[in-house]
Structures are given as structure tokens and as C-alpha cells.
Amino acid sequence: MRRIIEAFSRCRIVPVVAIERAADAPALARALLAGGVGVAEITFRTAAAAEAIARIAKEVPDMLVGAGTVRSTEQVRQAVAAGAQFVVAPAFSPAVCAFCAQGEVPVFPGCATPTEMEAAIALGLTHLKFFPAEQAGGAAYLKAMASVFPEVKFMPTGGISAKNLREYLDLPNVLACGGSWMCSPQRIAAQDWATITKLCKESICNAR
Ligand code: 3PG
């Protein structure tokens, strides 16, 4: 877990990727790396997710690749078998968290309420995804969580873009921001690697 947290806190941006063709995954990973982003969360929102993770793990070893939108222990199994180094979940699932703990797989469960946060903390988890960030109350909401959960660092995702990135990153309880703003499914489908690299570079400048 420590290694993943360090990578997130260095990069401060975690692209959330929905990819339809696994064959595009290595080129996408290289485009992100060229833009200074060395982390990618490949979501299980498409059937290509596991193969995309496997191709990145094998062909672009400099990329820290993880799995996102993980909702079941079976998906954790598939992700890890493919080479995922971390797991991000949209919800707080005790079953997924316990399974990850058993396999020593770093996991970031999605929490949107103090009750879910408390339940995750009770399992020993102190690095949580905050989802859906903008819709659930945005940076102001996370700021309010700092005084009650001082031990927690969040990775907000959902509705984050170049416009509001700074608001979140300026909070001391934010580890990194996740989102698809630099690699939308449309841009990936169009193989628009140059724009993805450009948006990553801009976001990285903004994040420093
Ligand atoms: C996620 O799963 O983390 C979010 O859906 C990403 O949200 P975004 O597409 O609004 O960036």
C-alpha cells in the first residue's frame, strides 16, 4: 500500500480509464506517461478491462496500473491476475475490502458519507476514494470531513476537471484526484493520443 500511496501523492492525478479495445491500452498508457502521468486506473466498465490491464502491465512496465469500478471479489481476482497493482471501488463493499486485505491488494473503497467512512476506517483503511465528489458535496464536503476523520486521506473522483482540480488538491486531506477529464472514452476511441498527452501535461502543471 505504501508504494501506491507514494506514487499517488507524487503524481496527484489518477486517470480513470474506460477502454473498449484492449489493443489501444499500451498506446494510451504511453500517451499518459508522455504527459507526465505514471498512474492509470482501468475501470471494469468495459469488457476489455482485464486484458487492457494485462497489456499495460506487460508492454508498458513503467506505468503503475490498477483496476477501477471493482464491485466484486471475482473482479478483484481478475484484476490481480491481469497485473493490477491496486484496486479502486465505487462503493464501500466489506466483501471486496476483506478479500483485498487477505491478498494484500491495496484497495481504495468509495465512500460518500461519514457512516461509510467510519466503516472503512474500522477495517483499518485510511485512504479512501470520495465518490461522486462533485455531486456529493465537492471540496467543501471533504473539508468538513477533515476535522472528524483526521487520519483519512481521500482520492476524490467524479466531476473533477482542470477547472476545479486545484480546489481539491489544495485540501490537506486530499491525496490525489481521479477522473476521466484527460482521457475521455471518446478520445480513447478516437485514438487521440496527442490530445491526451497535452491534457495530462496541463493537468500536471496545474497539480504542482
Ligand atoms: C470514477 O469512477 O472515478 C468517476 O466516474 C470518474 O468520474 P469522471 O468521469 O466525472 O471524471
PDB file of C-alpha atoms and ligand atoms in Angstrom:
ATOM      1  CA  MET A   1       0.000   0.000   0.000  1.00  0.00           C
ATOM      2  CA  ARG A   2       2.793   2.398   0.958  1.00  0.00           C
ATOM      3  CA  ARG A   3       4.328   2.253  -2.540  1.00  0.00           C
ATOM      4  CA  ILE A   4       0.971   3.040  -4.187  1.00  0.00           C
ATOM      5  CA  ILE A   5       0.248   5.924  -1.815  1.00  0.00           C
ATOM      6  CA  GLU A   6       3.672   7.390  -2.537  1.00  0.00           C
ATOM      7  CA  ALA A   7       3.087   7.136  -6.297  1.00  0.00           C
ATOM      8  CA  PHE A   8      -0.346   8.790  -5.993  1.00  0.00           C
ATOM      9  CA  SER A   9       1.000  11.584  -3.839  1.00  0.00           C
ATOM     10  CA  ARG A  10       3.821  12.218  -6.335  1.00  0.00           C
ATOM     11  CA  CYS A  11       1.537  12.279  -9.375  1.00  0.00           C
ATOM     12  CA  ARG A  12      -1.569  13.715  -7.648  1.00  0.00           C
ATOM     13  CA  ILE A  13      -3.663  12.767 -10.679  1.00  0.00           C
ATOM     14  CA  VAL A  14      -5.160   9.343 -11.360  1.00  0.00           C
ATOM     15  CA  PRO A  15      -6.725   8.969 -14.814  1.00  0.00           C
ATOM     16  CA  VAL A  16      -9.945   6.965 -14.729  1.00  0.00           C
ATOM     17  CA  VAL A  17      -9.997   4.987 -17.969  1.00  0.00           C
ATOM     18  CA  ALA A  18     -12.887   3.251 -19.743  1.00  0.00           C
ATOM     19  CA  ILE A  19     -11.407   1.471 -22.726  1.00  0.00           C
ATOM     20  CA  GLU A  20     -13.314  -0.548 -25.335  1.00  0.00           C
ATOM     21  CA  ARG A  21     -10.354  -2.084 -27.237  1.00  0.00           C
ATOM     22  CA  ALA A  22      -7.619  -3.710 -25.175  1.00  0.00           C
ATOM     23  CA  ALA A  23      -5.289  -3.278 -28.158  1.00  0.00           C
ATOM     24  CA  ASP A  24      -5.396   0.501 -27.527  1.00  0.00           C
ATOM     25  CA  ALA A  25      -4.211   0.132 -23.929  1.00  0.00           C
ATOM     26  CA  PRO A  26      -0.418   0.245 -24.484  1.00  0.00           C
ATOM     27  CA  ALA A  27      -0.675   3.340 -26.696  1.00  0.00           C
ATOM     28  CA  LEU A  28      -2.934   5.006 -24.138  1.00  0.00           C
ATOM     29  CA  ALA A  29      -0.502   4.198 -21.319  1.00  0.00           C
ATOM     30  CA  ARG A  30       2.377   5.657 -23.347  1.00  0.00           C
ATOM     31  CA  ALA A  31       0.324   8.809 -24.036  1.00  0.00           C
ATOM     32  CA  LEU A  32      -0.314   9.252 -20.300  1.00  0.00           C
ATOM     33  CA  LEU A  33       3.367   8.681 -19.483  1.00  0.00           C
ATOM     34  CA  ALA A  34       4.406  11.174 -22.180  1.00  0.00           C
ATOM     35  CA  GLY A  35       2.196  13.699 -20.387  1.00  0.00           C
ATOM     36  CA  GLY A  36       3.935  13.010 -17.076  1.00  0.00           C
ATOM     37  CA  VAL A  37       1.215  10.788 -15.610  1.00  0.00           C
ATOM     38  CA  GLY A  38       2.602   7.466 -14.416  1.00  0.00           C
ATOM     39  CA  VAL A  39      -0.582   6.020 -12.942  1.00  0.00           C
ATOM     40  CA  ALA A  40      -3.736   4.637 -14.584  1.00  0.00           C
ATOM     41  CA  GLU A  41      -6.970   3.176 -13.222  1.00  0.00           C
ATOM     42  CA  ILE A  42      -8.540   0.890 -15.826  1.00  0.00           C
ATOM     43  CA  THR A  43     -12.205   0.510 -14.993  1.00  0.00           C
ATOM     44  CA  PHE A  44     -14.250  -2.659 -15.173  1.00  0.00           C
ATOM     45  CA  ARG A  45     -16.916  -0.710 -17.034  1.00  0.00           C
ATOM     46  CA  THR A  46     -15.942  -2.351 -20.270  1.00  0.00           C
ATOM     47  CA  ALA A  47     -15.356  -5.965 -21.188  1.00  0.00           C
ATOM     48  CA  ALA A  48     -11.802  -5.089 -22.242  1.00  0.00           C
ATOM     49  CA  ALA A  49     -10.669  -4.052 -18.745  1.00  0.00           C
ATOM     50  CA  ALA A  50      -8.750  -7.166 -17.650  1.00  0.00           C
ATOM     51  CA  GLU A  51      -6.999  -7.592 -20.982  1.00  0.00           C
ATOM     52  CA  ALA A  52      -6.175  -3.868 -21.099  1.00  0.00           C
ATOM     53  CA  ILE A  53      -4.573  -4.122 -17.640  1.00  0.00           C
ATOM     54  CA  ALA A  54      -2.607  -7.193 -18.724  1.00  0.00           C
ATOM     55  CA  ARG A  55      -1.310  -5.498 -21.864  1.00  0.00           C
ATOM     56  CA  ILE A  56      -0.196  -2.393 -19.965  1.00  0.00           C
ATOM     57  CA  ALA A  57       1.461  -4.472 -17.230  1.00  0.00           C
ATOM     58  CA  LYS A  58       3.381  -6.440 -19.849  1.00  0.00           C
ATOM     59  CA  GLU A  59       4.115  -3.840 -22.533  1.00  0.00           C
ATOM     60  CA  VAL A  60       4.418  -0.585 -20.536  1.00  0.00           C
ATOM     61  CA  PRO A  61       6.078  -1.642 -17.267  1.00  0.00           C
ATOM     62  CA  ASP A  62       6.800   1.968 -16.248  1.00  0.00           C
ATOM     63  CA  MET A  63       3.085   2.559 -15.811  1.00  0.00           C
ATOM     64  CA  LEU A  64       1.562   1.870 -12.381  1.00  0.00           C
ATOM     65  CA  VAL A  65      -1.661   0.196 -13.462  1.00  0.00           C
ATOM     66  CA  GLY A  66      -4.640  -0.576 -11.275  1.00  0.00           C
ATOM     67  CA  ALA A  67      -8.265  -1.602 -11.651  1.00  0.00           C
ATOM     68  CA  GLY A  68     -11.275   0.645 -11.122  1.00  0.00           C
ATOM     69  CA  THR A  69     -15.045   0.266 -10.744  1.00  0.00           C
ATOM     70  CA  VAL A  70     -14.345  -3.029  -8.959  1.00  0.00           C
ATOM     71  CA  ARG A  71     -17.580  -4.289  -7.428  1.00  0.00           C
ATOM     72  CA  SER A  72     -16.948  -7.955  -6.679  1.00  0.00           C
ATOM     73  CA  THR A  73     -14.293 -10.303  -5.351  1.00  0.00           C
ATOM     74  CA  GLU A  74     -14.315 -12.033  -8.743  1.00  0.00           C
ATOM     75  CA  GLN A  75     -13.287  -8.739 -10.382  1.00  0.00           C
ATOM     76  CA  VAL A  76     -10.504  -8.347  -7.798  1.00  0.00           C
ATOM     77  CA  ARG A  77      -9.310 -11.834  -8.794  1.00  0.00           C
ATOM     78  CA  GLN A  78      -9.372 -10.972 -12.499  1.00  0.00           C
ATOM     79  CA  ALA A  79      -7.656  -7.622 -11.921  1.00  0.00           C
ATOM     80  CA  VAL A  80      -4.828  -9.082  -9.867  1.00  0.00           C
ATOM     81  CA  ALA A  81      -4.355 -11.985 -12.284  1.00  0.00           C
ATOM     82  CA  ALA A  82      -4.032  -9.414 -15.080  1.00  0.00           C
ATOM     83  CA  GLY A  83      -1.357  -7.497 -13.178  1.00  0.00           C
ATOM     84  CA  ALA A  84      -3.300  -4.726 -11.428  1.00  0.00           C
ATOM     85  CA  GLN A  85      -1.278  -3.267  -8.580  1.00  0.00           C
ATOM     86  CA  PHE A  86      -4.172  -1.567  -6.832  1.00  0.00           C
ATOM     87  CA  VAL A  87      -7.958  -1.678  -6.757  1.00  0.00           C
ATOM     88  CA  VAL A  88     -10.411   1.214  -6.675  1.00  0.00           C
ATOM     89  CA  ALA A  89     -14.088   0.624  -5.921  1.00  0.00           C
ATOM     90  CA  PRO A  90     -17.028   2.983  -6.424  1.00  0.00           C
ATOM     91  CA  ALA A  91     -18.633   1.812  -3.178  1.00  0.00           C
ATOM     92  CA  PHE A  92     -17.634   0.578   0.251  1.00  0.00           C
ATOM     93  CA  SER A  93     -18.021  -3.186  -0.038  1.00  0.00           C
ATOM     94  CA  PRO A  94     -16.885  -5.059   3.106  1.00  0.00           C
ATOM     95  CA  ALA A  95     -16.523  -8.230   0.968  1.00  0.00           C
ATOM     96  CA  VAL A  96     -14.232  -6.559  -1.579  1.00  0.00           C
ATOM     97  CA  CYS A  97     -12.205  -4.851   1.166  1.00  0.00           C
ATOM     98  CA  ALA A  98     -11.778  -8.090   3.149  1.00  0.00           C
ATOM     99  CA  PHE A  99     -10.762 -10.011   0.024  1.00  0.00           C
ATOM    100  CA  CYS A 100      -8.177  -7.346  -0.842  1.00  0.00           C
ATOM    101  CA  ALA A 101      -6.818  -7.358   2.721  1.00  0.00           C
ATOM    102  CA  GLN A 102      -6.457 -11.137   2.576  1.00  0.00           C
ATOM    103  CA  GLY A 103      -4.460 -10.916  -0.649  1.00  0.00           C
ATOM    104  CA  GLU A 104      -2.563  -7.783   0.445  1.00  0.00           C
ATOM    105  CA  VAL A 105      -4.000  -5.888  -2.515  1.00  0.00           C
ATOM    106  CA  PRO A 106      -4.048  -2.112  -1.957  1.00  0.00           C
ATOM    107  CA  VAL A 107      -7.694  -1.015  -2.112  1.00  0.00           C
ATOM    108  CA  PHE A 108      -9.387   2.384  -2.204  1.00  0.00           C
ATOM    109  CA  PRO A 109     -13.086   1.868  -1.403  1.00  0.00           C
ATOM    110  CA  GLY A 110     -15.560   4.526  -2.468  1.00  0.00           C
ATOM    111  CA  CYS A 111     -17.179   6.400   0.391  1.00  0.00           C
ATOM    112  CA  ALA A 112     -19.612   9.266   0.188  1.00  0.00           C
ATOM    113  CA  THR A 113     -20.927   9.508   3.751  1.00  0.00           C
ATOM    114  CA  PRO A 114     -19.390   9.683   7.238  1.00  0.00           C
ATOM    115  CA  THR A 115     -21.040   6.318   8.013  1.00  0.00           C
ATOM    116  CA  GLU A 116     -19.269   4.618   5.095  1.00  0.00           C
ATOM    117  CA  MET A 117     -16.013   6.324   6.025  1.00  0.00           C
ATOM    118  CA  GLU A 118     -16.290   5.103   9.615  1.00  0.00           C
ATOM    119  CA  ALA A 119     -16.981   1.558   8.414  1.00  0.00           C
ATOM    120  CA  ALA A 120     -13.903   1.630   6.158  1.00  0.00           C
ATOM    121  CA  ILE A 121     -11.739   3.036   8.975  1.00  0.00           C
ATOM    122  CA  ALA A 122     -12.955   0.179  11.207  1.00  0.00           C
ATOM    123  CA  LEU A 123     -11.354  -2.215   8.699  1.00  0.00           C
ATOM    124  CA  GLY A 124      -8.062  -0.357   9.025  1.00  0.00           C
ATOM    125  CA  LEU A 125      -8.394   1.603   5.785  1.00  0.00           C
ATOM    126  CA  THR A 126      -7.284   5.221   5.894  1.00  0.00           C
ATOM    127  CA  HIS A 127      -7.003   6.015   2.164  1.00  0.00           C
ATOM    128  CA  LEU A 128     -10.453   6.283   0.641  1.00  0.00           C
ATOM    129  CA  LYS A 129     -11.996   7.236  -2.660  1.00  0.00           C
ATOM    130  CA  PHE A 130     -14.583  10.017  -2.299  1.00  0.00           C
ATOM    131  CA  PHE A 131     -17.221   9.397  -4.943  1.00  0.00           C
ATOM    132  CA  PRO A 132     -19.074  11.024  -6.622  1.00  0.00           C
ATOM    133  CA  ALA A 133     -17.079  14.026  -5.459  1.00  0.00           C
ATOM    134  CA  GLU A 134     -18.806  16.973  -7.103  1.00  0.00           C
ATOM    135  CA  GLN A 135     -22.311  15.559  -6.809  1.00  0.00           C
ATOM    136  CA  ALA A 136     -21.835  14.559  -3.153  1.00  0.00           C
ATOM    137  CA  GLY A 137     -20.752  17.998  -1.959  1.00  0.00           C
ATOM    138  CA  GLY A 138     -17.400  18.760  -3.545  1.00  0.00           C
ATOM    139  CA  ALA A 139     -14.332  20.199  -1.899  1.00  0.00           C
ATOM    140  CA  ALA A 140     -16.386  21.876   0.854  1.00  0.00           C
ATOM    141  CA  TYR A 141     -17.716  18.476   1.926  1.00  0.00           C
ATOM    142  CA  LEU A 142     -14.221  16.987   2.103  1.00  0.00           C
ATOM    143  CA  LYS A 143     -13.031  19.977   4.088  1.00  0.00           C
ATOM    144  CA  ALA A 144     -15.752  19.235   6.650  1.00  0.00           C
ATOM    145  CA  MET A 145     -14.523  15.616   6.919  1.00  0.00           C
ATOM    146  CA  ALA A 146     -11.001  16.691   7.915  1.00  0.00           C
ATOM    147  CA  SER A 147     -11.913  17.573  11.482  1.00  0.00           C
ATOM    148  CA  VAL A 148     -13.841  14.360  12.163  1.00  0.00           C
ATOM    149  CA  PHE A 149     -11.590  11.931  10.267  1.00  0.00           C
ATOM    150  CA  PRO A 150      -8.118  13.469  10.635  1.00  0.00           C
ATOM    151  CA  GLU A 151      -6.423  10.136   9.884  1.00  0.00           C
ATOM    152  CA  VAL A 152      -8.022   9.810   6.439  1.00  0.00           C
ATOM    153  CA  LYS A 153      -6.667  10.916   3.063  1.00  0.00           C
ATOM    154  CA  PHE A 154      -9.077  10.979   0.161  1.00  0.00           C
ATOM    155  CA  MET A 155      -8.954  10.435  -3.551  1.00  0.00           C
ATOM    156  CA  PRO A 156     -11.950  12.400  -4.841  1.00  0.00           C
ATOM    157  CA  THR A 157     -13.356  11.423  -8.232  1.00  0.00           C
ATOM    158  CA  GLY A 158     -16.493  12.299 -10.129  1.00  0.00           C
ATOM    159  CA  GLY A 159     -16.922  15.629 -11.878  1.00  0.00           C
ATOM    160  CA  ILE A 160     -13.319  16.733 -11.452  1.00  0.00           C
ATOM    161  CA  SER A 161     -11.661  18.593 -14.316  1.00  0.00           C
ATOM    162  CA  ALA A 162      -8.908  21.118 -14.961  1.00  0.00           C
ATOM    163  CA  LYS A 163     -11.361  23.776 -13.722  1.00  0.00           C
ATOM    164  CA  ASN A 164     -11.848  22.508 -10.163  1.00  0.00           C
ATOM    165  CA  LEU A 165      -8.769  20.273  -9.705  1.00  0.00           C
ATOM    166  CA  ARG A 166      -6.901  22.856  -7.627  1.00  0.00           C
ATOM    167  CA  GLU A 167      -9.809  23.294  -5.170  1.00  0.00           C
ATOM    168  CA  TYR A 168      -9.408  19.645  -4.187  1.00  0.00           C
ATOM    169  CA  LEU A 169      -5.620  19.365  -4.334  1.00  0.00           C
ATOM    170  CA  ASP A 170      -5.257  22.352  -2.021  1.00  0.00           C
ATOM    171  CA  LEU A 171      -7.011  20.438   0.772  1.00  0.00           C
ATOM    172  CA  PRO A 172      -4.570  18.774   3.184  1.00  0.00           C
ATOM    173  CA  ASN A 173      -6.744  15.641   3.343  1.00  0.00           C
ATOM    174  CA  VAL A 174      -6.590  15.028  -0.419  1.00  0.00           C
ATOM    175  CA  LEU A 175      -4.002  12.537  -1.643  1.00  0.00           C
ATOM    176  CA  ALA A 176      -4.745  12.736  -5.372  1.00  0.00           C
ATOM    177  CA  CYS A 177      -7.673  13.421  -7.703  1.00  0.00           C
ATOM    178  CA  GLY A 178      -9.139  10.845 -10.040  1.00  0.00           C
ATOM    179  CA  GLY A 179     -11.089  11.465 -13.195  1.00  0.00           C
ATOM    180  CA  SER A 180     -11.571  10.973 -16.875  1.00  0.00           C
ATOM    181  CA  TRP A 181     -11.159  14.593 -17.936  1.00  0.00           C
ATOM    182  CA  MET A 182      -7.784  13.986 -19.634  1.00  0.00           C
ATOM    183  CA  CYS A 183      -8.725  10.685 -21.261  1.00  0.00           C
ATOM    184  CA  SER A 184     -12.435  10.606 -22.040  1.00  0.00           C
ATOM    185  CA  PRO A 185     -13.817   7.416 -23.618  1.00  0.00           C
ATOM    186  CA  GLN A 186     -14.400   9.415 -26.813  1.00  0.00           C
ATOM    187  CA  ARG A 187     -10.754  10.494 -27.030  1.00  0.00           C
ATOM    188  CA  ILE A 188      -9.588   6.959 -26.353  1.00  0.00           C
ATOM    189  CA  ALA A 189     -11.957   5.571 -29.000  1.00  0.00           C
ATOM    190  CA  ALA A 190     -10.611   8.155 -31.469  1.00  0.00           C
ATOM    191  CA  GLN A 191      -7.022   7.195 -30.532  1.00  0.00           C
ATOM    192  CA  ASP A 192      -6.358  10.884 -29.939  1.00  0.00           C
ATOM    193  CA  TRP A 193      -3.149  10.247 -28.034  1.00  0.00           C
ATOM    194  CA  ALA A 194      -1.687  13.715 -28.734  1.00  0.00           C
ATOM    195  CA  THR A 195      -4.595  15.491 -27.025  1.00  0.00           C
ATOM    196  CA  ILE A 196      -4.496  13.059 -24.099  1.00  0.00           C
ATOM    197  CA  THR A 197      -0.774  13.786 -23.627  1.00  0.00           C
ATOM    198  CA  LYS A 198      -1.420  17.532 -23.874  1.00  0.00           C
ATOM    199  CA  LEU A 199      -4.253  17.426 -21.295  1.00  0.00           C
ATOM    200  CA  CYS A 200      -2.067  15.362 -18.950  1.00  0.00           C
ATOM    201  CA  LYS A 201       0.771  17.886 -19.229  1.00  0.00           C
ATOM    202  CA  GLU A 202      -1.619  20.765 -18.465  1.00  0.00           C
ATOM    203  CA  SER A 203      -3.129  18.924 -15.513  1.00  0.00           C
ATOM    204  CA  ILE A 204       0.270  18.004 -14.112  1.00  0.00           C
ATOM    205  CA  CYS A 205       1.338  21.667 -14.259  1.00  0.00           C
ATOM    206  CA  ASN A 206      -1.902  22.598 -12.534  1.00  0.00           C
ATOM    207  CA  ALA A 207      -1.378  19.919  -9.882  1.00  0.00           C
ATOM    208  CA  ARG A 208       2.071  21.089  -8.801  1.00  0.00           C
TER     209      ARG A 208
HETATM  210  C1  3PG B   1     -14.954   7.375 -11.292  1.00  0.00           C
HETATM  211  O1  3PG B   1     -15.390   6.264 -11.460  1.00  0.00           O
HETATM  212  O2  3PG B   1     -13.976   7.591 -10.588  1.00  0.00           O
HETATM  213  C2  3PG B   1     -15.672   8.525 -11.877  1.00  0.00           C
HETATM  214  O3  3PG B   1     -16.817   8.135 -12.536  1.00  0.00           O
HETATM  215  C3  3PG B   1     -14.850   9.372 -12.777  1.00  0.00           C
HETATM  216  O4  3PG B   1     -15.617  10.489 -12.894  1.00  0.00           O
HETATM  217  P1  3PG B   1     -15.492  11.492 -14.104  1.00  0.00           P
HETATM  218  O5  3PG B   1     -15.736  10.702 -15.357  1.00  0.00           O
HETATM  219  O6  3PG B   1     -16.549  12.522 -13.822  1.00  0.00           O
HETATM  220  O7  3PG B   1     -14.106  12.076 -14.081  1.00  0.00           O
END
